[in-house]
Coordinates of C-alpha atoms in Angstrom, one line a residue:
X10 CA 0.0 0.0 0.0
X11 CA 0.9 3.5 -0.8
X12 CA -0.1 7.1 0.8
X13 CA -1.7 9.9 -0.2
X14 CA -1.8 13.2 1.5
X15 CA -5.2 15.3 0.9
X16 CA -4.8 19.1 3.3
X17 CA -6.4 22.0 2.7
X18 CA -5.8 26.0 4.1
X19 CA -8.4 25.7 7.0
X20 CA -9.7 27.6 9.5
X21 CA -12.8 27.1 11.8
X22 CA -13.0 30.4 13.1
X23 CA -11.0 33.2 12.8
X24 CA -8.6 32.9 15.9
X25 CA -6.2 31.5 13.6
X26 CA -3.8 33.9 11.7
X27 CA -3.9 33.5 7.2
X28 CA -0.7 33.3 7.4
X29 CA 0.1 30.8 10.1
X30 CA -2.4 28.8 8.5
X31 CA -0.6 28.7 5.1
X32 CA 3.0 28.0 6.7
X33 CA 1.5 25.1 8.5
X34 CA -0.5 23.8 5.2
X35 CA 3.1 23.8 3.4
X36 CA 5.3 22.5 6.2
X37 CA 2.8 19.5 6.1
X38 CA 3.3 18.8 2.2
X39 CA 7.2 19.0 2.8
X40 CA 6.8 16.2 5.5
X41 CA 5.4 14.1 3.6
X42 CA 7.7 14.8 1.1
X43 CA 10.6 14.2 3.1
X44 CA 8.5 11.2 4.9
X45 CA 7.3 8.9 1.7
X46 CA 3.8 10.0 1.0
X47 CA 3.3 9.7 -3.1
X48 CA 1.4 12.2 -4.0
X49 CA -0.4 15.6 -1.8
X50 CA -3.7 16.5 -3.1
X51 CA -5.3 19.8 -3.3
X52 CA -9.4 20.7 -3.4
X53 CA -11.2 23.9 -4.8
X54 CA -13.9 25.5 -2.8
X55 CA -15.2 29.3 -2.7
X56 CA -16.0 31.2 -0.4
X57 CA -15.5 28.9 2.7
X58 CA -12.8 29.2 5.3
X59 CA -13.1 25.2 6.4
X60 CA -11.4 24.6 2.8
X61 CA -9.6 27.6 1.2
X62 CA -9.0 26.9 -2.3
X63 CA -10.0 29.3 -4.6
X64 CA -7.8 27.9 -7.7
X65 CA -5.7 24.4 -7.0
X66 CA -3.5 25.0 -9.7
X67 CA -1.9 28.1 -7.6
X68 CA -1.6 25.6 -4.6
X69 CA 0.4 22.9 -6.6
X70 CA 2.1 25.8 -8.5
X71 CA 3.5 26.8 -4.7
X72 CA 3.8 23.3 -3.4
X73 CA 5.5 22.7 -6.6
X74 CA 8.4 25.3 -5.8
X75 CA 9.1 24.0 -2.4
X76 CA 8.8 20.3 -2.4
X77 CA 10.8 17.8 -4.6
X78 CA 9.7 14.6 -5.3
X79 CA 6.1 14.1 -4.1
X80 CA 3.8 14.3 -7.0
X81 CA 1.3 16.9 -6.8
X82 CA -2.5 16.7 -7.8
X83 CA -6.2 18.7 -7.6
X84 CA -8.3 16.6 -5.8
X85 CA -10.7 17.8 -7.6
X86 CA -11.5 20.8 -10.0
X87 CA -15.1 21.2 -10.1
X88 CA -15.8 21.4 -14.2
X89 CA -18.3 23.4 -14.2
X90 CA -16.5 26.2 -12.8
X91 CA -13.7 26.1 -15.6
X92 CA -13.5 26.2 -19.4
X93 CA -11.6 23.4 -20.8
X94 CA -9.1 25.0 -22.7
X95 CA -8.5 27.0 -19.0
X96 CA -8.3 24.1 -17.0
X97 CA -5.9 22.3 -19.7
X98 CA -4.0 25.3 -19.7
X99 CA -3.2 26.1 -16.0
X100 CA -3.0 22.0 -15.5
X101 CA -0.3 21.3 -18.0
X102 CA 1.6 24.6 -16.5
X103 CA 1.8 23.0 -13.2
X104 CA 3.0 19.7 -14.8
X105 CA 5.7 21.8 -16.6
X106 CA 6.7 23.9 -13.9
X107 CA 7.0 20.4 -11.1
X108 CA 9.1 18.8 -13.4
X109 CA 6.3 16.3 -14.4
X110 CA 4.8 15.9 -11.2
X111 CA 1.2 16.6 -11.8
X112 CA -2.2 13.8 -11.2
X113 CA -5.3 15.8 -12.4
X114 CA -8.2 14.8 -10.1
X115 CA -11.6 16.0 -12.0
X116 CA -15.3 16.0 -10.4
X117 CA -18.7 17.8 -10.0
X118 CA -18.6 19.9 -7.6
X119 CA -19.6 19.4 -4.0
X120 CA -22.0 22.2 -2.3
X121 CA -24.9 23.4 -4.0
X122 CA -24.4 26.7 -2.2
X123 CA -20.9 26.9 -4.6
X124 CA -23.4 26.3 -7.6
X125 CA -25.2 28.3 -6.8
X126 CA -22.4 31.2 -7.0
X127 CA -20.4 29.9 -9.4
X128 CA -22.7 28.1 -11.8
X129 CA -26.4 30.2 -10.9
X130 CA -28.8 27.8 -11.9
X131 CA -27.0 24.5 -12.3
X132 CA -28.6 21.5 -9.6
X133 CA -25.5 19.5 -8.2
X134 CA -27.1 16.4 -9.0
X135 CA -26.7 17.6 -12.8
X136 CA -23.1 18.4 -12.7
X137 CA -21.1 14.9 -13.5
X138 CA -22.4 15.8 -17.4
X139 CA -20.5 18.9 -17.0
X140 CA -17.0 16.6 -15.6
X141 CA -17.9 13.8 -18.4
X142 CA -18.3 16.3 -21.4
X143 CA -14.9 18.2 -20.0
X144 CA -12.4 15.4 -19.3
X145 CA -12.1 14.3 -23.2
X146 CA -11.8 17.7 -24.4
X147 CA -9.0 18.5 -21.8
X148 CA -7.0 15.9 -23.2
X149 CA -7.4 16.4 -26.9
X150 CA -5.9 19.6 -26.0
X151 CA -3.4 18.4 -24.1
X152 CA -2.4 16.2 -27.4
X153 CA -2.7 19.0 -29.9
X154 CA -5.1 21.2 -32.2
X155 CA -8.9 20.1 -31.4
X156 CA -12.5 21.7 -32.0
X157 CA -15.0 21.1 -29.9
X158 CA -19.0 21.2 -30.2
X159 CA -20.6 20.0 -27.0
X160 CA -23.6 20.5 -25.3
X161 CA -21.9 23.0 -22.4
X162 CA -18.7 24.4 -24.2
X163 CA -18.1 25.3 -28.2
X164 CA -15.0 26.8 -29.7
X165 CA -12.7 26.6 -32.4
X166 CA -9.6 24.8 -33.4
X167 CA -7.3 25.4 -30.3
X168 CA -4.6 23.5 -27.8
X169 CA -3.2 23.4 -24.6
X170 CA -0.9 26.2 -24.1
X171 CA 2.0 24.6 -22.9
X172 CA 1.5 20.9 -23.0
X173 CA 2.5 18.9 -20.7
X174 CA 5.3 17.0 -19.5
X175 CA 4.0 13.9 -19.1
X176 CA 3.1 11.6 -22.6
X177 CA 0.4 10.3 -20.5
X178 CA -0.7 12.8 -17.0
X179 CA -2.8 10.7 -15.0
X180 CA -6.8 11.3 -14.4
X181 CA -8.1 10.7 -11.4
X182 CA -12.0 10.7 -10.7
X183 CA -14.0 11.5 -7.6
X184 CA -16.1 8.6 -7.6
X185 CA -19.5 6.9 -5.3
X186 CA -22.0 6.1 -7.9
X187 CA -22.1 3.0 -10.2
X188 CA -22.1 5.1 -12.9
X189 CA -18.8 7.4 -12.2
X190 CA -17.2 3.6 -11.6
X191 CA -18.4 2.8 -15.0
X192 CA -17.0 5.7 -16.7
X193 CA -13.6 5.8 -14.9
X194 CA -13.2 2.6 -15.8
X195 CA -14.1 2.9 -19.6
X196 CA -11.3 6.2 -20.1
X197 CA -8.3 4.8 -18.1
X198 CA -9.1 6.8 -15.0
X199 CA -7.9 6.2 -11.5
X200 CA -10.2 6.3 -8.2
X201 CA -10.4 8.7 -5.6
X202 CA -13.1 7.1 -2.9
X203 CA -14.1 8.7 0.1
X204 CA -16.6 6.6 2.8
X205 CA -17.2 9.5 4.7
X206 CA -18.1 8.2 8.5
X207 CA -19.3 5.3 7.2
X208 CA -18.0 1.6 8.3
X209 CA -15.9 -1.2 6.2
X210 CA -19.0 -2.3 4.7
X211 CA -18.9 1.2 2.5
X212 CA -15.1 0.7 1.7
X213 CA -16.3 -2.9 0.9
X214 CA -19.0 -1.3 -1.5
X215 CA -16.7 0.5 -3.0
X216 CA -14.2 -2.3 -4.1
X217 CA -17.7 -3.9 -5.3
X218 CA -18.5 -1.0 -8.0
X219 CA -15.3 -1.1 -9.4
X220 CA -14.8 -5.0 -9.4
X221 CA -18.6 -4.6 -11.4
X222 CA -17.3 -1.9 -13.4
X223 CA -14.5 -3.7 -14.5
X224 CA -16.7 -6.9 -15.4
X225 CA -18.8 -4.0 -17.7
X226 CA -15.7 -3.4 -19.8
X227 CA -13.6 -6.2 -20.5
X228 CA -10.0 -5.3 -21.2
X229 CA -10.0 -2.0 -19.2
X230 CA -7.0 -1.3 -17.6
X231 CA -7.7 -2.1 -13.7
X232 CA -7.8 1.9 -11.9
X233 CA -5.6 3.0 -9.5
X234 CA -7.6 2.4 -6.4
X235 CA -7.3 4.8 -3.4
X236 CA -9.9 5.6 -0.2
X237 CA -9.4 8.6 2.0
X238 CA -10.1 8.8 5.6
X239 CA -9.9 11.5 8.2
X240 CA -6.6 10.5 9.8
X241 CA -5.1 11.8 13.4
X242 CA -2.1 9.7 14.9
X243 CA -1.7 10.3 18.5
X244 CA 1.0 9.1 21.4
X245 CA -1.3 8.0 24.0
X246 CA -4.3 5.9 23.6
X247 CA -6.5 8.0 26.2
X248 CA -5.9 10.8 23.7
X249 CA -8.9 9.5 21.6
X250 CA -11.5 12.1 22.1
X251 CA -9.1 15.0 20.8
X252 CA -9.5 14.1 17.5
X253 CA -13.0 13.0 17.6
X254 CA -14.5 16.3 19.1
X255 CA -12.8 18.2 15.9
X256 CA -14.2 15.7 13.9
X257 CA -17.5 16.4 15.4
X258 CA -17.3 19.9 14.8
X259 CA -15.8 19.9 11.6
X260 CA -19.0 17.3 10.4
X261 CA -21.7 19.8 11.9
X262 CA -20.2 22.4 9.9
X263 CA -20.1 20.0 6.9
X264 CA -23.7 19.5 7.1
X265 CA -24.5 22.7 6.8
X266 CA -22.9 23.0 4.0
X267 CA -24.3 19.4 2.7
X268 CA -27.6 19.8 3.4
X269 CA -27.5 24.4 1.9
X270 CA -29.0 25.8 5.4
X271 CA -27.6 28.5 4.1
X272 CA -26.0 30.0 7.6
X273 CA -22.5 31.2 6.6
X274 CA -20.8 34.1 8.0
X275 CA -18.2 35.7 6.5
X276 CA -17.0 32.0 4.7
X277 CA -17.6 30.3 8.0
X278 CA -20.7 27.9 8.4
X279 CA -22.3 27.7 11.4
X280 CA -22.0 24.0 12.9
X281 CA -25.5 22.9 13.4
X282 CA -26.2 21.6 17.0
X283 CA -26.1 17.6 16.9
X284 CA -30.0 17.6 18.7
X285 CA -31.0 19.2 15.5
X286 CA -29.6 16.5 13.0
X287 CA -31.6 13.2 12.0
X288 CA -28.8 11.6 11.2
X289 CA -27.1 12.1 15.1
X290 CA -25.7 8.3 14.9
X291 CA -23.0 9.3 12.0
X292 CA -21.8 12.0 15.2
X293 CA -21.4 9.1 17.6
X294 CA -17.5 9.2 19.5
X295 CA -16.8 5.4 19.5
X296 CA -18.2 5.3 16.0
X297 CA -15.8 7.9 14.5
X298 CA -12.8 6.5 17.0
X299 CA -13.4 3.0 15.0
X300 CA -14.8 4.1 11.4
X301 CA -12.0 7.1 11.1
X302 CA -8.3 6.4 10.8
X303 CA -7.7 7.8 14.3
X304 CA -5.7 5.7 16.7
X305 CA -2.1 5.0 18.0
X306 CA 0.4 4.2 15.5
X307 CA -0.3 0.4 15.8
X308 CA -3.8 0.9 16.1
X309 CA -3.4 2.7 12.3
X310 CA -1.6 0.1 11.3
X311 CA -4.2 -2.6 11.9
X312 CA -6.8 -0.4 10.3
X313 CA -5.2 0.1 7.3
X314 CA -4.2 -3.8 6.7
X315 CA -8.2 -4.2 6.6
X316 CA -7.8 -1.6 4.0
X317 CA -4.9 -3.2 2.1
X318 CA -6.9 -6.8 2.2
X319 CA -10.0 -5.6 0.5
X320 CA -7.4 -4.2 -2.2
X321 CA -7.3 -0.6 -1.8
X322 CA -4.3 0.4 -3.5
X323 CA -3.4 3.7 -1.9
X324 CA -5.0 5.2 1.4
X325 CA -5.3 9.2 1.3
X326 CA -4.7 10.4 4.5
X327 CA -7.3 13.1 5.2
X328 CA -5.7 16.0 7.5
X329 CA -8.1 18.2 7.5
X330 CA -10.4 17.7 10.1
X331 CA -10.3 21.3 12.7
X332 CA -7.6 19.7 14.7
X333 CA -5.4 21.7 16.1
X334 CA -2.0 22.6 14.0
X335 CA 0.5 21.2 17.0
X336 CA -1.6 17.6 16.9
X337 CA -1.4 17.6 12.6
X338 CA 2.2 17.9 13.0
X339 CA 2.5 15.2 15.6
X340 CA 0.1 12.9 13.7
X341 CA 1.9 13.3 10.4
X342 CA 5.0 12.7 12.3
X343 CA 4.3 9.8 13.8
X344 CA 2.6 8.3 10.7
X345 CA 5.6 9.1 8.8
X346 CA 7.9 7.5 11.4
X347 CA 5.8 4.2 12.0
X348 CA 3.2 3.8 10.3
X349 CA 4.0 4.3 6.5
X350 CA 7.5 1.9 7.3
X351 CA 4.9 -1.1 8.3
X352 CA 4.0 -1.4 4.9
X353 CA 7.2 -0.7 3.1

């Protein structure tokens, strides 16, 4: 098994300085650099402090300059919010600049309250024809000259301005549905996978759709399969609510966001108070403890080989989750120190 880091420029409230924030965000990509992680992932959200990431390109473009060998990829840009010859553009520059280093990670889009600043009038659930429609035309561009006439973007003969490094830069897709499976499988794409709270059975689920998938198109190349998890090493086993109460907090906030409430202020959702929530089971402590990748270093470890059995590839460790910047740094350290080396 391989690793994955996925971070974002976070902040929960706004006690924390912008600028701490973004020397801690970097200082974490150069560990895992330094500590064996493959590749460190960037998102892109608007207009939210929880995930500050207004252009992922920019992000890898400054990861790029201070990091040396980890490969460097959006996870994901939201193509509705880009034109393709844009998005090919500003993705092949970061490939150039990194020295070949980039994995392009495309998707929908997350928040309908994004959409609905970013693409007035488009319903979430109607974005993945936006991502399908974008992804070929990205890399005919990539390969040279190419028109396109499609039902969301027309233009004329025109190319990727540089190209990219890479013959081949690798696609990832964000991916729960049968029919994203389906369609990663049928144009060579790797798999990003994300369970959320959920238990093994959804990991399980997962492995299922793409085994299907696979079955669906015989003589597809197998993905790259890798599943992310809010991760948080820590020392001392009685230490297992610390991460779990920013988990909890970060979630409530996540549900507003999931579920449009609507109550942002000034890029910071209000969390929504856990006796208001139908779904209060996914908040549970020993729940999260078990289903997240929290634990002691050996206690990861274990996780993870149920991970590695079910044949998940790479595991993304998740390190955003509102914990505080002092426990990231211990967490990352001690995954880098004992964790990643159990599976060398």
């Amino acid at each position: 098994m391989k690793f994955q880091l996925a971070i974002n420029l976070e902040r929960m409230d706004d006690s924390l300085d912008m600028r701490e924030v973004a020397r801690h965000t970097l200082e974490m990509v150069q560990m895992a650099d330094a500590g064996g992680f493959t590749i460190a992932w960037a998102a892109e959200h608007h207009a939210l402090e929880m995930t500050i990431a207004p252009n992922p390109f920019s992000i890898l473009a400054w990861w790029a300059n201070h990091t040396s060998r980890i490969r460097l990829g959006t996870a994901v840009i939201a193509a509705p919010y880009w034109h393709p010859i844009k998005a090919a553009g500003e993705a092949a520059f970061v490939d150039l600049i990194s020295g070949g280093r980039l994995e392009f990670g495309i998707g929908s889009g997350a928040y309908q309250r994004e959409f609905d600043r970013m693409r007035p009038g488009l319903k979430q659930t109607d974005a993945w024809r936006y991502m399908q429609e974008m992804l070929p035309a990205i890399r005919a561009l990539w390969k040279g000259d190419y028109e396109h006439d499609g039902e969301f973007w027309s233009f004329p003969t025109s190319t990727s301005c540089p190209k990219p490094l890479q013959a081949e830069v690798p696609v990832w897709v964000a991916a729960r549905a049968p029919i994203t499976y389906d369609y990663a499988v049928r144009h060579g794409c790797n798999i990003q996978s994300w369970p959320l709270t959920r238990d093994m059975a959804e990991a399980e689920t997962y492995m299922a759709r793409m085994a299907e998938a696979l079955a669906n198109n015989p003589g597809a190349r197998r993905p790259v399969m890798a599943m992310m998890r809010h991760t948080a090493v820590y020392d001392r086993k009685e230490d297992w609510m610390v991460p779990v109460r920013a988990a909890q907090r970060q979630l409530s906030q996540f549900e507003n966001l999931f579920k449009n409430m609507g109550d942002v202020e000034n890029g910071f959702p209000k969390a929504i108070p856990f006796d208001q929530l139908g779904n209060r089971a996914e908040y549970d402590p020993e729940m999260l403890s078990r289903n997240l990748m929290f634990g002691t270093p050996d206690e990861v470890i274990a996780k993870l080989k149920l991970y590695e059995a079910i044949g998940v590839d790479e595991f993304i460790y998740y390190a955003s989750l509102g914990l505080g910047l002092k426990e990231q740094k211990r967490s990352l350290e001690l995954f880098c120190q004992h964790v990643i080396p159990a599976f060398a």
